[in-house]
């Protein structure tokens, strides 16, 4: 099977592997990066995720969304890499540019600084809090979907979200004492 065939051969609920990569590739990469904080490692993890999804497409039972299934694979591979690889401290510096809106240079700078400050605080959180914040705020997963991705109870998700938000508030407003 050639590499061209590989991209089109995995079919899952109407998705080819190429569709999955195009639709969910950035989400998978961003979630991997939020865990490992290393761009190159996130690239490798994203490739591994789609390779695993292709290999195990038959194990997808449709009990969750495809996105949730891929994010769960992402988490598992990311943790396996964290345990076995040296993880460099890299901060997210990508900024969202709103198309079609013209802003002054000062507004753009202030918006970028605010976004950067939030991401710096997110990356200062312990990983168990960082995960729930990213899955909730970035990917808009429900509590039950987050529980499925993380393999924890919904009550634990709610508790971690509450504690993560409290820690974020403390970090953003200078009350960041560890408790």
mmCIF file with all atom_site columns, N, CA and C in Angstrom, residues 92-117:
data_model
loop_
_atom_site.group_PDB
_atom_site.id
_atom_site.type_symbol
_atom_site.label_atom_id
_atom_site.label_alt_id
_atom_site.label_comp_id
_atom_site.label_asym_id
_atom_site.label_entity_id
_atom_site.label_seq_id
_atom_site.pdbx_PDB_ins_code
_atom_site.Cartn_x
_atom_site.Cartn_y
_atom_site.Cartn_z
_atom_site.occupancy
_atom_site.B_iso_or_equiv
_atom_site.pdbx_formal_charge
_atom_site.auth_seq_id
_atom_site.auth_comp_id
_atom_site.auth_asym_id
_atom_site.auth_atom_id
_atom_site.pdbx_PDB_model_num
ATOM 1  N N  . UNK A 1 92  ? 3.451   28.722 25.164 1.00 0.00 ? 92  UNK A N  1
ATOM 2  C CA . UNK A 1 92  ? 2.638   28.995 23.990 1.00 0.00 ? 92  UNK A CA 1
ATOM 3  C C  . UNK A 1 92  ? 2.692   30.485 23.693 1.00 0.00 ? 92  UNK A C  1
ATOM 4  N N  . UNK A 1 93  ? 3.091   30.809 22.475 1.00 0.00 ? 93  UNK A N  1
ATOM 5  C CA . UNK A 1 93  ? 3.154   32.222 22.100 1.00 0.00 ? 93  UNK A CA 1
ATOM 6  C C  . UNK A 1 93  ? 2.349   32.499 20.837 1.00 0.00 ? 93  UNK A C  1
ATOM 7  N N  . UNK A 1 94  ? 1.555   31.513 20.415 1.00 0.00 ? 94  UNK A N  1
ATOM 8  C CA . UNK A 1 94  ? 0.706   31.734 19.255 1.00 0.00 ? 94  UNK A CA 1
ATOM 9  C C  . UNK A 1 94  ? -0.450  32.618 19.661 1.00 0.00 ? 94  UNK A C  1
ATOM 10 N N  . UNK A 1 95  ? -0.780  33.528 18.810 1.00 0.00 ? 95  UNK A N  1
ATOM 11 C CA . UNK A 1 95  ? -1.857  34.454 19.115 1.00 0.00 ? 95  UNK A CA 1
ATOM 12 C C  . UNK A 1 95  ? -2.956  34.312 18.090 1.00 0.00 ? 95  UNK A C  1
ATOM 13 N N  . UNK A 1 96  ? -4.159  34.605 18.521 1.00 0.00 ? 96  UNK A N  1
ATOM 14 C CA . UNK A 1 96  ? -5.304  34.545 17.632 1.00 0.00 ? 96  UNK A CA 1
ATOM 15 C C  . UNK A 1 96  ? -5.459  35.910 16.979 1.00 0.00 ? 96  UNK A C  1
ATOM 16 N N  . UNK A 1 97  ? -5.482  35.907 15.659 1.00 0.00 ? 97  UNK A N  1
ATOM 17 C CA . UNK A 1 97  ? -5.704  37.148 14.926 1.00 0.00 ? 97  UNK A CA 1
ATOM 18 C C  . UNK A 1 97  ? -7.109  37.098 14.362 1.00 0.00 ? 97  UNK A C  1
ATOM 19 N N  . UNK A 1 98  ? -7.896  38.042 14.664 1.00 0.00 ? 98  UNK A N  1
ATOM 20 C CA . UNK A 1 98  ? -9.272  38.071 14.169 1.00 0.00 ? 98  UNK A CA 1
ATOM 21 C C  . UNK A 1 98  ? -9.293  38.682 12.772 1.00 0.00 ? 98  UNK A C  1
ATOM 22 N N  . UNK A 1 99  ? -9.692  37.869 11.838 1.00 0.00 ? 99  UNK A N  1
ATOM 23 C CA . UNK A 1 99  ? -9.738  38.322 10.443 1.00 0.00 ? 99  UNK A CA 1
ATOM 24 C C  . UNK A 1 99  ? -10.862 39.328 10.265 1.00 0.00 ? 99  UNK A C  1
ATOM 25 N N  . UNK A 1 100 ? -10.613 40.287 9.444  1.00 0.00 ? 100 UNK A N  1
ATOM 26 C CA . UNK A 1 100 ? -11.651 41.238 9.107  1.00 0.00 ? 100 UNK A CA 1
ATOM 27 C C  . UNK A 1 100 ? -11.798 42.386 10.086 1.00 0.00 ? 100 UNK A C  1
ATOM 28 N N  . UNK A 1 101 ? -11.081 42.369 11.178 1.00 0.00 ? 101 UNK A N  1
ATOM 29 C CA . UNK A 1 101 ? -11.158 43.463 12.142 1.00 0.00 ? 101 UNK A CA 1
ATOM 30 C C  . UNK A 1 101 ? -9.846  44.221 12.101 1.00 0.00 ? 101 UNK A C  1
ATOM 31 N N  . UNK A 1 102 ? -9.951  45.527 11.980 1.00 0.00 ? 102 UNK A N  1
ATOM 32 C CA . UNK A 1 102 ? -8.724  46.306 12.018 1.00 0.00 ? 102 UNK A CA 1
ATOM 33 C C  . UNK A 1 102 ? -8.591  46.908 13.410 1.00 0.00 ? 102 UNK A C  1
ATOM 34 N N  . UNK A 1 103 ? -7.444  46.662 14.000 1.00 0.00 ? 103 UNK A N  1
ATOM 35 C CA . UNK A 1 103 ? -7.173  47.169 15.337 1.00 0.00 ? 103 UNK A CA 1
ATOM 36 C C  . UNK A 1 103 ? -5.904  48.000 15.283 1.00 0.00 ? 103 UNK A C  1
ATOM 37 N N  . UNK A 1 104 ? -5.798  48.877 16.244 1.00 0.00 ? 104 UNK A N  1
ATOM 38 C CA . UNK A 1 104 ? -4.574  49.664 16.312 1.00 0.00 ? 104 UNK A CA 1
ATOM 39 C C  . UNK A 1 104 ? -3.444  48.753 16.793 1.00 0.00 ? 104 UNK A C  1
ATOM 40 N N  . UNK A 1 105 ? -2.234  49.163 16.527 1.00 0.00 ? 105 UNK A N  1
ATOM 41 C CA . UNK A 1 105 ? -1.071  48.399 16.964 1.00 0.00 ? 105 UNK A CA 1
ATOM 42 C C  . UNK A 1 105 ? -1.076  48.250 18.488 1.00 0.00 ? 105 UNK A C  1
ATOM 43 N N  . UNK A 1 106 ? -1.506  49.290 19.181 1.00 0.00 ? 106 UNK A N  1
ATOM 44 C CA . UNK A 1 106 ? -1.566  49.234 20.642 1.00 0.00 ? 106 UNK A CA 1
ATOM 45 C C  . UNK A 1 106 ? -2.593  48.207 21.109 1.00 0.00 ? 106 UNK A C  1
ATOM 46 N N  . UNK A 1 107 ? -3.771  48.186 20.479 1.00 0.00 ? 107 UNK A N  1
ATOM 47 C CA . UNK A 1 107 ? -4.804  47.204 20.839 1.00 0.00 ? 107 UNK A CA 1
ATOM 48 C C  . UNK A 1 107 ? -4.323  45.784 20.584 1.00 0.00 ? 107 UNK A C  1
ATOM 49 N N  . UNK A 1 108 ? -3.667  45.582 19.446 1.00 0.00 ? 108 UNK A N  1
ATOM 50 C CA . UNK A 1 108 ? -3.143  44.255 19.118 1.00 0.00 ? 108 UNK A CA 1
ATOM 51 C C  . UNK A 1 108 ? -2.112  43.832 20.153 1.00 0.00 ? 108 UNK A C  1
ATOM 52 N N  . UNK A 1 109 ? -1.216  44.735 20.492 1.00 0.00 ? 109 UNK A N  1
ATOM 53 C CA . UNK A 1 109 ? -0.185  44.428 21.479 1.00 0.00 ? 109 UNK A CA 1
ATOM 54 C C  . UNK A 1 109 ? -0.814  44.081 22.826 1.00 0.00 ? 109 UNK A C  1
ATOM 55 N N  . UNK A 1 110 ? -1.763  44.875 23.270 1.00 0.00 ? 110 UNK A N  1
ATOM 56 C CA . UNK A 1 110 ? -2.403  44.630 24.571 1.00 0.00 ? 110 UNK A CA 1
ATOM 57 C C  . UNK A 1 110 ? -3.170  43.309 24.573 1.00 0.00 ? 110 UNK A C  1
ATOM 58 N N  . UNK A 1 111 ? -3.834  43.002 23.477 1.00 0.00 ? 111 UNK A N  1
ATOM 59 C CA . UNK A 1 111 ? -4.571  41.743 23.370 1.00 0.00 ? 111 UNK A CA 1
ATOM 60 C C  . UNK A 1 111 ? -3.609  40.554 23.408 1.00 0.00 ? 111 UNK A C  1
ATOM 61 N N  . UNK A 1 112 ? -2.498  40.691 22.688 1.00 0.00 ? 112 UNK A N  1
ATOM 62 C CA . UNK A 1 112 ? -1.505  39.621 22.677 1.00 0.00 ? 112 UNK A CA 1
ATOM 63 C C  . UNK A 1 112 ? -0.884  39.424 24.056 1.00 0.00 ? 112 UNK A C  1
ATOM 64 N N  . UNK A 1 113 ? -0.603  40.503 24.733 1.00 0.00 ? 113 UNK A N  1
ATOM 65 C CA . UNK A 1 113 ? -0.029  40.410 26.071 1.00 0.00 ? 113 UNK A CA 1
ATOM 66 C C  . UNK A 1 113 ? -1.007  39.743 27.049 1.00 0.00 ? 113 UNK A C  1
ATOM 67 N N  . UNK A 1 114 ? -2.278  40.091 26.946 1.00 0.00 ? 114 UNK A N  1
ATOM 68 C CA . UNK A 1 114 ? -3.292  39.487 27.816 1.00 0.00 ? 114 UNK A CA 1
ATOM 69 C C  . UNK A 1 114 ? -3.419  37.992 27.526 1.00 0.00 ? 114 UNK A C  1
ATOM 70 N N  . UNK A 1 115 ? -3.466  37.618 26.253 1.00 0.00 ? 115 UNK A N  1
ATOM 71 C CA . UNK A 1 115 ? -3.561  36.197 25.890 1.00 0.00 ? 115 UNK A CA 1
ATOM 72 C C  . UNK A 1 115 ? -2.324  35.443 26.350 1.00 0.00 ? 115 UNK A C  1
ATOM 73 N N  . UNK A 1 116 ? -1.171  36.052 26.175 1.00 0.00 ? 116 UNK A N  1
ATOM 74 C CA . UNK A 1 116 ? 0.073   35.423 26.597 1.00 0.00 ? 116 UNK A CA 1
ATOM 75 C C  . UNK A 1 116 ? 0.086   35.210 28.105 1.00 0.00 ? 116 UNK A C  1
ATOM 76 N N  . UNK A 1 117 ? -0.374  36.196 28.844 1.00 0.00 ? 117 UNK A N  1
ATOM 77 C CA . UNK A 1 117 ? -0.415  36.093 30.308 1.00 0.00 ? 117 UNK A CA 1
ATOM 78 C C  . UNK A 1 117 ? -1.335  34.950 30.748 1.00 0.00 ? 117 UNK A C  1
#
